[in-house]
GROMACS .gro file of C-alpha atoms in nm:
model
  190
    1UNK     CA    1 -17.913 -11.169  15.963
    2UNK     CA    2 -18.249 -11.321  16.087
    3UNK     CA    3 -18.329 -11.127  16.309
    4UNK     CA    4 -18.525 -10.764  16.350
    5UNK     CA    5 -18.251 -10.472  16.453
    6UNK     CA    6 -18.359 -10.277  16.803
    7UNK     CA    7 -18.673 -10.099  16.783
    8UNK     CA    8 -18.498  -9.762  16.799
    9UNK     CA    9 -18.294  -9.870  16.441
   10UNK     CA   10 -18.576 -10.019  16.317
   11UNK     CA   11 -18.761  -9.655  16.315
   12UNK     CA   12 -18.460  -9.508  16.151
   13UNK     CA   13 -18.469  -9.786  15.838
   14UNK     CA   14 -18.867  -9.720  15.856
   15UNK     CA   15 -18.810  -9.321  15.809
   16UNK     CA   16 -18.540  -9.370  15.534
   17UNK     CA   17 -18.765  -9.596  15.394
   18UNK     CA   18 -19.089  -9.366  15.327
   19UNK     CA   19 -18.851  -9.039  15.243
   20UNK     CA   20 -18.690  -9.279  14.979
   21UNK     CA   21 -19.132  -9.328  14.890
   22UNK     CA   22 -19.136  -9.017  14.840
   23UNK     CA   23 -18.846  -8.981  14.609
   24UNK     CA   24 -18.997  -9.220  14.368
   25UNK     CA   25 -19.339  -9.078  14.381
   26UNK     CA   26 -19.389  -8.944  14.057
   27UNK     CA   27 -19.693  -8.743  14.111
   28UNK     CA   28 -19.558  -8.563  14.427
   29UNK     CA   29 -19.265  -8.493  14.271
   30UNK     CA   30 -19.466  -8.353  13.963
   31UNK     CA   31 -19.674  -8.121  14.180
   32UNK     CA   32 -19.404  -8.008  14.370
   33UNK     CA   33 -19.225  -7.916  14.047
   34UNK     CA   34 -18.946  -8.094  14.162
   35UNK     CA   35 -18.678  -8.245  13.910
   36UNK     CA   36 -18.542  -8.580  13.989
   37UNK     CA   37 -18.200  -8.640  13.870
   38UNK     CA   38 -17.957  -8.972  13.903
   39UNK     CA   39 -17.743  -8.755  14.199
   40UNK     CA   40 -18.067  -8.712  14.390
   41UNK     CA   41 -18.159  -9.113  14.378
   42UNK     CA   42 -17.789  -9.183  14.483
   43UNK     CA   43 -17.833  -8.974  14.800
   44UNK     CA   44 -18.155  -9.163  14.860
   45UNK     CA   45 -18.008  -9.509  14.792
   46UNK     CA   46 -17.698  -9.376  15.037
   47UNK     CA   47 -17.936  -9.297  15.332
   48UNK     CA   48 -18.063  -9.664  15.292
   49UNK     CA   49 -17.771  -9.839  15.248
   50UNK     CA   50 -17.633  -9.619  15.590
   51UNK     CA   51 -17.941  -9.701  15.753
   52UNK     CA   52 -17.885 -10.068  15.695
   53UNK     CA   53 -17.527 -10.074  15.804
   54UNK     CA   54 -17.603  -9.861  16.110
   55UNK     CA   55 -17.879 -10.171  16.245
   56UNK     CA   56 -17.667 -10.428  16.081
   57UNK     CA   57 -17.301 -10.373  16.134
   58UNK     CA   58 -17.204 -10.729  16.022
   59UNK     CA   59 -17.351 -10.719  15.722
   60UNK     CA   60 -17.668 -10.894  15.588
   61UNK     CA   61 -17.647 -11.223  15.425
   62UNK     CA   62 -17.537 -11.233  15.059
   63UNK     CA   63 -17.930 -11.399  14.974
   64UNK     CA   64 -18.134 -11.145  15.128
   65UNK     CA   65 -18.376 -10.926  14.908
   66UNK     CA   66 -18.253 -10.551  15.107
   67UNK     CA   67 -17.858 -10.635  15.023
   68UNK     CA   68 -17.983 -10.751  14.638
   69UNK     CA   69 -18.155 -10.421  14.632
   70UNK     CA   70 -17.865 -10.173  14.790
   71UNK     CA   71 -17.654 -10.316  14.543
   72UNK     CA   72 -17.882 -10.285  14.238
   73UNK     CA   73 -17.900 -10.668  14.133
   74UNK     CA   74 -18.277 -10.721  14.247
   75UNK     CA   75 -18.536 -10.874  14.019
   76UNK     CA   76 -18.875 -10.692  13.922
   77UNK     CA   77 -19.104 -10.852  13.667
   78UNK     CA   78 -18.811 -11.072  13.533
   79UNK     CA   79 -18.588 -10.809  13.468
   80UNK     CA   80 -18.294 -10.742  13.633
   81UNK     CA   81 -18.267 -10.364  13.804
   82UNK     CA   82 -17.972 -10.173  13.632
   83UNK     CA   83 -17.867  -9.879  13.782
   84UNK     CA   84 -17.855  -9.581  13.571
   85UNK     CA   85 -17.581  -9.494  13.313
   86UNK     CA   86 -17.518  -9.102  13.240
   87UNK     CA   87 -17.619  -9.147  12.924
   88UNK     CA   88 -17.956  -9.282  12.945
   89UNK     CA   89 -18.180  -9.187  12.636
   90UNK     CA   90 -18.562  -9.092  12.717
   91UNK     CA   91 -18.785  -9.206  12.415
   92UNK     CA   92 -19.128  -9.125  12.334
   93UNK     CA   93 -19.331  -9.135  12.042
   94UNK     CA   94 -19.043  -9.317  11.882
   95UNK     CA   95 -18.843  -8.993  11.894
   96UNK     CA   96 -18.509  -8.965  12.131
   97UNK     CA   97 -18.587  -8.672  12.317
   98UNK     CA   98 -18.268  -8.429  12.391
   99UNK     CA   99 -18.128  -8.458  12.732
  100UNK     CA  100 -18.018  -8.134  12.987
  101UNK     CA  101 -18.149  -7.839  13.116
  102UNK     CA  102 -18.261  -7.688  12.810
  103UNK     CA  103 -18.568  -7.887  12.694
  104UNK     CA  104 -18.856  -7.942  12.839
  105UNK     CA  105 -19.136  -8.195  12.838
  106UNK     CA  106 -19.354  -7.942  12.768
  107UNK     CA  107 -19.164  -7.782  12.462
  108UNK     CA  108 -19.291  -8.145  12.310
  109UNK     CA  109 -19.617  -8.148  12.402
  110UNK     CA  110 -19.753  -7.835  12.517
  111UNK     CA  111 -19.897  -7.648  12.827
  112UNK     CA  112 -20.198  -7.916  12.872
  113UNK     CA  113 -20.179  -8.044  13.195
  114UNK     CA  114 -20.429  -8.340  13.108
  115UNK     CA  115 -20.161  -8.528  12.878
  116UNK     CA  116 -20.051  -8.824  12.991
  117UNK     CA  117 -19.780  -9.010  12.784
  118UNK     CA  118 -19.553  -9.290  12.821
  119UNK     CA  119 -19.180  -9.262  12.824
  120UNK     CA  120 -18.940  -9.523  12.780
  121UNK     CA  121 -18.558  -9.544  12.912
  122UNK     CA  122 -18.291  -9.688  12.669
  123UNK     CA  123 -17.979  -9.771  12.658
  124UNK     CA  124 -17.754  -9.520  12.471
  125UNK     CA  125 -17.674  -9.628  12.106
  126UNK     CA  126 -17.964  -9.907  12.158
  127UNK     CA  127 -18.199  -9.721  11.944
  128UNK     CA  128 -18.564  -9.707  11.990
  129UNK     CA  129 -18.742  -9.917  12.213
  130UNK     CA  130 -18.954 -10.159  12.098
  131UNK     CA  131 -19.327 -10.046  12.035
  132UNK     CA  132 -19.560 -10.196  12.228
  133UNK     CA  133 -19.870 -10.391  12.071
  134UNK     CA  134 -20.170 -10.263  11.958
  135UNK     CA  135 -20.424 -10.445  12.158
  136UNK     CA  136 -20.328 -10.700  12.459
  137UNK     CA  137 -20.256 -11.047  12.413
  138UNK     CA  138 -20.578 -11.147  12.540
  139UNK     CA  139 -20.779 -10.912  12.279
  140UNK     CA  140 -20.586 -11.081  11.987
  141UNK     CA  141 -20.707 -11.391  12.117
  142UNK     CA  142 -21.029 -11.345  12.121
  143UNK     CA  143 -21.021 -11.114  11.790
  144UNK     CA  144 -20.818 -11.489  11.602
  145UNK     CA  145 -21.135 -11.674  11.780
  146UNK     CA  146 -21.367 -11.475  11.640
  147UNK     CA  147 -21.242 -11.455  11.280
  148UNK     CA  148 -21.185 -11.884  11.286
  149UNK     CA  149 -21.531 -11.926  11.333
  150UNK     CA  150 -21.605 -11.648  11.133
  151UNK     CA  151 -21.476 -11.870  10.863
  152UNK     CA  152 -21.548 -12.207  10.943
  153UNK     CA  153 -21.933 -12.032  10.884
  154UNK     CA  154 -21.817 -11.900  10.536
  155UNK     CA  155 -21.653 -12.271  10.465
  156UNK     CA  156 -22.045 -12.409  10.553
  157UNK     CA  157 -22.188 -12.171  10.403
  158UNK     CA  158 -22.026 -12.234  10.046
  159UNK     CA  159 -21.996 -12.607  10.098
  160UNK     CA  160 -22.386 -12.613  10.159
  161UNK     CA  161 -22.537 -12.451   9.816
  162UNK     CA  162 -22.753 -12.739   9.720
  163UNK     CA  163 -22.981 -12.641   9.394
  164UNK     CA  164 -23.188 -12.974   9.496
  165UNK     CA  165 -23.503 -12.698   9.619
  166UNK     CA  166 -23.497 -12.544   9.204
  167UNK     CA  167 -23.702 -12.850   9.124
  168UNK     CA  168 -23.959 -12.788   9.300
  169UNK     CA  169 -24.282 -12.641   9.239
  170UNK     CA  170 -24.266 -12.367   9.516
  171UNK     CA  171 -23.948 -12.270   9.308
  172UNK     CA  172 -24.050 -12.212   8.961
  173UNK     CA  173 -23.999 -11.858   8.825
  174UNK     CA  174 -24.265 -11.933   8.582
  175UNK     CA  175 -24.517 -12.057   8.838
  176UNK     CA  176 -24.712 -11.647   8.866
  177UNK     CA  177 -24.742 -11.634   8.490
  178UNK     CA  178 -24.851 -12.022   8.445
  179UNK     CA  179 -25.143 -11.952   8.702
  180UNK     CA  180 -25.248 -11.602   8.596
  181UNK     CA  181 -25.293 -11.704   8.219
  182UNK     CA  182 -25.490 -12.033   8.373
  183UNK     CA  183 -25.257 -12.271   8.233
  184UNK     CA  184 -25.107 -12.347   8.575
  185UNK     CA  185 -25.223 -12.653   8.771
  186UNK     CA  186 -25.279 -12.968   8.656
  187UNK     CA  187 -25.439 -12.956   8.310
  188UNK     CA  188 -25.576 -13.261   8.220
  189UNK     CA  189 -25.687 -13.414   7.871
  190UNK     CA  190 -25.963 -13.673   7.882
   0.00000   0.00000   0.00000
C-alpha cells in the first residue's frame, strides 16, 4: 500500500498488535497459568489479519513483510515460518513427550520451579531433533587452536633432543666421585 492507514485504524492494528505480544509471551502466560493451544494463536492471527483488512480494504501488496506474515510464509533466521500441524511432537531430552490434557510438564520434571529446559517442535514421524553441540562454534575454535600449537610444541620438543651437552664436563655422572677421591681435575705426570 505505501501509505500509513488513518490514525484512528492505525490504533486498532497497534492494540491487536500488543494483545497478539502478549499471546506469545511465554513468561506471562506461564505465571498466569495459562495454556496456549494452536486454536488460541488462530484467534490471535484472525484479529490481525481483520485488523489489516479493516485499514487496508484493497489489500496490501503481495511483497510486503505484514501480508508474508498473515499468511505464514515469513522468514526468521533463514527458516521459513510453518504454521502448525495437529500433530506436532514436543521433544526434550531426546524423549517425545505425550501430547493432551493428561500429562504434564511437570509429571517429567518435577515441582521445581527453578528448571529451565529446552523443548524442541518436530515434525510428526520426523523423529528426534537434532542435538545441539556441545560447546559453540567459536569454543571449538579456539579449543582446535589450542591443541595445534599444543603440538607443534610436542613436534619441537622431540625434534630438538640433541645429546651434544653429554660431552661435556658439566655433564659427567662421574664428575662427584672423580673429585671427592682427588682424582678429578687435571692430573698431570711430569
Amino acid at each position: 500500500a505505501g501509505e500509513a492507514p488513518e490514525p484512528r485504524l492505525a490504533e486498532v492494528i497497534n492494540r491487536q498488535v500488543s494483545d497478539a505480544k502478549k499471546v506469545v509471551d511465554a513468561k506471562a502466560t506461564v505465571e498466569r497459568r495459562q495454556a496456549v493451544t494452536k486454536q488460541y494463536f488462530q484467534e490471535c492471527m484472525d484479529s490481525l489479519r481483520g485488523a489489516v483488512m479493516i485499514a487496508f480494504p484493497e489489500g496490501l501488496p503481495e511483497f510486503d513483510d505484514v501480508e508474508f506474515m498473515l499468511k505464514g510464509e515469513c522468514e526468521e533466521d533463514g527458516r521459513t515460518m510453518e504454521k502448525f500441524y495437529d500433530g506436532t511432537e514436543l521433544w526434550w531430552a531426546g524423549k517425545q513427550m505425550e501430547q493432551g490434557q493428561s500429562k504434564k510438564i511437570c509429571d517429567y520434571l518435577g515441582n521445581n520451579d527453578k528448571t529451565k529446559i529446552v523443548c524442541k517442535l518436530q515434525k510428526p514421524g520426523g523423529g528426534a531433533p537434532a542435538r545441539e553441540p556441545a560447546v559453540n562454534e567459536q569454543t571449538q575454535k579456539e579449543m582446535m587452536a589450542f591443541y595445534h600449537r599444543k603440538q607443534e610444541e610436542m613436534k619441537k620438543l622431540a625434534d630438538d633432543e640433541d645429546d651434544g651437552h653429554m660431552s661435556a664436563a658439566w655433564a659427567n655422572p662421574n664428575a662427584l666421585k672423580s673429585h671427592l677421591q682427588g682424582t678429578g681435575g687435571s692430573v698431570g705426570w711430569r
